[in-house]
Amino acid sequence: MTSPTIYTSPAGERRVRDWCQERVESWTTRHRICTLQTSLGTTTVITAGHGPGVLLLPGTNFCAATLLEVADALLPNHQVIWRTCPASQA
């Protein structure tokens, strides 16, 4: 049995993952990428900023790469934490 996926093809999955990774890697704001072990498995999160924490929860059509501007708007007064691209390993 295969796992459900949001991608229509392996090539499409690679394109989305590559775009997400390139966008996050080119983000000039100071940030950290951390891998966490959870009861549901391994996940990778991005953290940036200082102050009260804000957890961004991307919806179906969003991922970390699409929320960089939102994070930048929150950073002057908050620490922002959110998950990287869907099923990202890095």
PDB file of N, CA, C and O in Angstrom, residues 10-45:
ATOM      1  N   PRO A  10       6.260  12.024  -9.474  1.00  0.00           N
ATOM      2  CA  PRO A  10       7.553  12.156  -8.806  1.00  0.00           C
ATOM      3  C   PRO A  10       8.321  13.400  -9.270  1.00  0.00           C
ATOM      4  O   PRO A  10       8.954  14.082  -8.474  1.00  0.00           O
ATOM      5  N   ALA A  11       8.235  13.719 -10.555  1.00  0.00           N
ATOM      6  CA  ALA A  11       8.930  14.918 -11.066  1.00  0.00           C
ATOM      7  C   ALA A  11       8.321  16.181 -10.458  1.00  0.00           C
ATOM      8  O   ALA A  11       9.047  17.118 -10.092  1.00  0.00           O
ATOM      9  N   GLY A  12       7.009  16.223 -10.334  1.00  0.00           N
ATOM     10  CA  GLY A  12       6.352  17.370  -9.715  1.00  0.00           C
ATOM     11  C   GLY A  12       6.736  17.510  -8.262  1.00  0.00           C
ATOM     12  O   GLY A  12       6.957  18.619  -7.770  1.00  0.00           O
ATOM     13  N   GLU A  13       6.828  16.392  -7.569  1.00  0.00           N
ATOM     14  CA  GLU A  13       7.256  16.410  -6.172  1.00  0.00           C
ATOM     15  C   GLU A  13       8.663  16.989  -6.045  1.00  0.00           C
ATOM     16  O   GLU A  13       8.922  17.842  -5.204  1.00  0.00           O
ATOM     17  N   ARG A  14       9.578  16.546  -6.909  1.00  0.00           N
ATOM     18  CA  ARG A  14      10.958  17.066  -6.871  1.00  0.00           C
ATOM     19  C   ARG A  14      10.988  18.562  -7.130  1.00  0.00           C
ATOM     20  O   ARG A  14      11.719  19.301  -6.474  1.00  0.00           O
ATOM     21  N   ARG A  15      10.202  19.038  -8.103  1.00  0.00           N
ATOM     22  CA  ARG A  15      10.179  20.476  -8.429  1.00  0.00           C
ATOM     23  C   ARG A  15       9.702  21.294  -7.236  1.00  0.00           C
ATOM     24  O   ARG A  15      10.278  22.328  -6.913  1.00  0.00           O
ATOM     25  N   VAL A  16       8.641  20.842  -6.582  1.00  0.00           N
ATOM     26  CA  VAL A  16       8.111  21.571  -5.420  1.00  0.00           C
ATOM     27  C   VAL A  16       9.128  21.558  -4.281  1.00  0.00           C
ATOM     28  O   VAL A  16       9.431  22.594  -3.685  1.00  0.00           O
ATOM     29  N   ARG A  17       9.674  20.394  -3.979  1.00  0.00           N
ATOM     30  CA  ARG A  17      10.650  20.298  -2.883  1.00  0.00           C
ATOM     31  C   ARG A  17      11.897  21.136  -3.175  1.00  0.00           C
ATOM     32  O   ARG A  17      12.406  21.815  -2.294  1.00  0.00           O
ATOM     33  N   ASP A  18      12.393  21.100  -4.405  1.00  0.00           N
ATOM     34  CA  ASP A  18      13.572  21.901  -4.763  1.00  0.00           C
ATOM     35  C   ASP A  18      13.276  23.386  -4.626  1.00  0.00           C
ATOM     36  O   ASP A  18      14.095  24.141  -4.101  1.00  0.00           O
ATOM     37  N   TRP A  19      12.105  23.826  -5.105  1.00  0.00           N
ATOM     38  CA  TRP A  19      11.729  25.238  -4.992  1.00  0.00           C
ATOM     39  C   TRP A  19      11.664  25.652  -3.529  1.00  0.00           C
ATOM     40  O   TRP A  19      12.201  26.700  -3.154  1.00  0.00           O
ATOM     41  N   CYS A  20      11.022  24.842  -2.703  1.00  0.00           N
ATOM     42  CA  CYS A  20      10.916  25.164  -1.274  1.00  0.00           C
ATOM     43  C   CYS A  20      12.292  25.280  -0.632  1.00  0.00           C
ATOM     44  O   CYS A  20      12.583  26.248   0.086  1.00  0.00           O
ATOM     45  N   GLN A  21      13.134  24.311  -0.881  1.00  0.00           N
ATOM     46  CA  GLN A  21      14.464  24.291  -0.283  1.00  0.00           C
ATOM     47  C   GLN A  21      15.283  25.498  -0.742  1.00  0.00           C
ATOM     48  O   GLN A  21      15.917  26.174   0.073  1.00  0.00           O
ATOM     49  N   GLU A  22      15.262  25.800  -2.031  1.00  0.00           N
ATOM     50  CA  GLU A  22      16.017  26.942  -2.550  1.00  0.00           C
ATOM     51  C   GLU A  22      15.517  28.251  -1.948  1.00  0.00           C
ATOM     52  O   GLU A  22      16.307  29.131  -1.599  1.00  0.00           O
ATOM     53  N   ARG A  23      14.211  28.392  -1.824  1.00  0.00           N
ATOM     54  CA  ARG A  23      13.626  29.627  -1.278  1.00  0.00           C
ATOM     55  C   ARG A  23      14.019  29.818   0.186  1.00  0.00           C
ATOM     56  O   ARG A  23      14.415  30.901   0.591  1.00  0.00           O
ATOM     57  N   VAL A  24      13.922  28.768   0.991  1.00  0.00           N
ATOM     58  CA  VAL A  24      14.290  28.870   2.403  1.00  0.00           C
ATOM     59  C   VAL A  24      15.789  29.110   2.546  1.00  0.00           C
ATOM     60  O   VAL A  24      16.220  29.947   3.342  1.00  0.00           O
ATOM     61  N   GLU A  25      16.596  28.419   1.759  1.00  0.00           N
ATOM     62  CA  GLU A  25      18.057  28.589   1.839  1.00  0.00           C
ATOM     63  C   GLU A  25      18.489  29.994   1.433  1.00  0.00           C
ATOM     64  O   GLU A  25      19.495  30.489   1.912  1.00  0.00           O
ATOM     65  N   SER A  26      17.730  30.649   0.559  1.00  0.00           N
ATOM     66  CA  SER A  26      18.108  31.994   0.121  1.00  0.00           C
ATOM     67  C   SER A  26      17.510  33.100   1.002  1.00  0.00           C
ATOM     68  O   SER A  26      17.788  34.268   0.780  1.00  0.00           O
ATOM     69  N   TRP A  27      16.711  32.727   1.994  1.00  0.00           N
ATOM     70  CA  TRP A  27      16.108  33.704   2.907  1.00  0.00           C
ATOM     71  C   TRP A  27      17.220  34.381   3.685  1.00  0.00           C
ATOM     72  O   TRP A  27      18.017  33.718   4.352  1.00  0.00           O
ATOM     73  N   THR A  28      17.305  35.693   3.624  1.00  0.00           N
ATOM     74  CA  THR A  28      18.417  36.422   4.234  1.00  0.00           C
ATOM     75  C   THR A  28      18.219  36.709   5.717  1.00  0.00           C
ATOM     76  O   THR A  28      19.167  37.095   6.395  1.00  0.00           O
ATOM     77  N   THR A  29      17.033  36.513   6.225  1.00  0.00           N
ATOM     78  CA  THR A  29      16.775  36.716   7.649  1.00  0.00           C
ATOM     79  C   THR A  29      17.487  35.628   8.451  1.00  0.00           C
ATOM     80  O   THR A  29      17.474  34.455   8.068  1.00  0.00           O
ATOM     81  N   ARG A  30      18.073  36.016   9.571  1.00  0.00           N
ATOM     82  CA  ARG A  30      18.761  35.050  10.424  1.00  0.00           C
ATOM     83  C   ARG A  30      17.745  34.036  10.961  1.00  0.00           C
ATOM     84  O   ARG A  30      16.721  34.421  11.531  1.00  0.00           O
ATOM     85  N   HIS A  31      18.037  32.750  10.776  1.00  0.00           N
ATOM     86  CA  HIS A  31      17.127  31.696  11.202  1.00  0.00           C
ATOM     87  C   HIS A  31      17.892  30.409  11.450  1.00  0.00           C
ATOM     88  O   HIS A  31      19.064  30.291  11.090  1.00  0.00           O
ATOM     89  N   ARG A  32      17.209  29.463  12.094  1.00  0.00           N
ATOM     90  CA  ARG A  32      17.769  28.130  12.326  1.00  0.00           C
ATOM     91  C   ARG A  32      16.814  27.093  11.783  1.00  0.00           C
ATOM     92  O   ARG A  32      15.599  27.270  11.848  1.00  0.00           O
ATOM     93  N   ILE A  33      17.362  26.012  11.278  1.00  0.00           N
ATOM     94  CA  ILE A  33      16.566  24.875  10.845  1.00  0.00           C
ATOM     95  C   ILE A  33      16.905  23.722  11.781  1.00  0.00           C
ATOM     96  O   ILE A  33      18.072  23.368  11.942  1.00  0.00           O
ATOM     97  N   CYS A  34      15.886  23.179  12.440  1.00  0.00           N
ATOM     98  CA  CYS A  34      16.083  22.139  13.448  1.00  0.00           C
ATOM     99  C   CYS A  34      15.273  20.898  13.089  1.00  0.00           C
ATOM    100  O   CYS A  34      14.128  21.002  12.654  1.00  0.00           O
ATOM    101  N   THR A  35      15.864  19.736  13.295  1.00  0.00           N
ATOM    102  CA  THR A  35      15.155  18.479  13.112  1.00  0.00           C
ATOM    103  C   THR A  35      14.713  17.988  14.479  1.00  0.00           C
ATOM    104  O   THR A  35      15.515  17.934  15.415  1.00  0.00           O
ATOM    105  N   LEU A  36      13.426  17.664  14.597  1.00  0.00           N
ATOM    106  CA  LEU A  36      12.854  17.234  15.867  1.00  0.00           C
ATOM    107  C   LEU A  36      12.268  15.838  15.747  1.00  0.00           C
ATOM    108  O   LEU A  36      11.675  15.488  14.724  1.00  0.00           O
ATOM    109  N   GLN A  37      12.411  15.061  16.806  1.00  0.00           N
ATOM    110  CA  GLN A  37      11.759  13.757  16.894  1.00  0.00           C
ATOM    111  C   GLN A  37      10.436  13.955  17.619  1.00  0.00           C
ATOM    112  O   GLN A  37      10.395  14.572  18.674  1.00  0.00           O
ATOM    113  N   THR A  38       9.353  13.464  17.029  1.00  0.00           N
ATOM    114  CA  THR A  38       8.042  13.563  17.656  1.00  0.00           C
ATOM    115  C   THR A  38       7.433  12.173  17.755  1.00  0.00           C
ATOM    116  O   THR A  38       7.969  11.212  17.196  1.00  0.00           O
ATOM    117  N   SER A  39       6.305  12.070  18.424  1.00  0.00           N
ATOM    118  CA  SER A  39       5.628  10.775  18.532  1.00  0.00           C
ATOM    119  C   SER A  39       5.121  10.284  17.171  1.00  0.00           C
ATOM    120  O   SER A  39       4.837   9.114  16.993  1.00  0.00           O
ATOM    121  N   LEU A  40       5.034  11.201  16.187  1.00  0.00           N
ATOM    122  CA  LEU A  40       4.588  10.832  14.844  1.00  0.00           C
ATOM    123  C   LEU A  40       5.743  10.693  13.856  1.00  0.00           C
ATOM    124  O   LEU A  40       5.523  10.499  12.665  1.00  0.00           O
ATOM    125  N   GLY A  41       6.973  10.832  14.341  1.00  0.00           N
ATOM    126  CA  GLY A  41       8.135  10.713  13.472  1.00  0.00           C
ATOM    127  C   GLY A  41       8.967  11.980  13.473  1.00  0.00           C
ATOM    128  O   GLY A  41       8.761  12.890  14.278  1.00  0.00           O
ATOM    129  N   THR A  42       9.899  12.053  12.549  1.00  0.00           N
ATOM    130  CA  THR A  42      10.816  13.178  12.445  1.00  0.00           C
ATOM    131  C   THR A  42      10.176  14.312  11.659  1.00  0.00           C
ATOM    132  O   THR A  42       9.500  14.074  10.655  1.00  0.00           O
ATOM    133  N   THR A  43      10.389  15.535  12.112  1.00  0.00           N
ATOM    134  CA  THR A  43       9.938  16.704  11.365  1.00  0.00           C
ATOM    135  C   THR A  43      11.001  17.782  11.460  1.00  0.00           C
ATOM    136  O   THR A  43      11.856  17.747  12.332  1.00  0.00           O
ATOM    137  N   THR A  44      10.972  18.698  10.539  1.00  0.00           N
ATOM    138  CA  THR A  44      11.957  19.777  10.496  1.00  0.00           C
ATOM    139  C   THR A  44      11.229  21.102  10.625  1.00  0.00           C
ATOM    140  O   THR A  44      10.212  21.312   9.963  1.00  0.00           O
ATOM    141  N   VAL A  45      11.734  21.974  11.492  1.00  0.00           N
ATOM    142  CA  VAL A  45      11.113  23.272  11.708  1.00  0.00           C
ATOM    143  C   VAL A  45      12.129  24.386  11.512  1.00  0.00           C
ATOM    144  O   VAL A  45      13.337  24.173  11.622  1.00  0.00           O
TER     145      VAL A  45
END
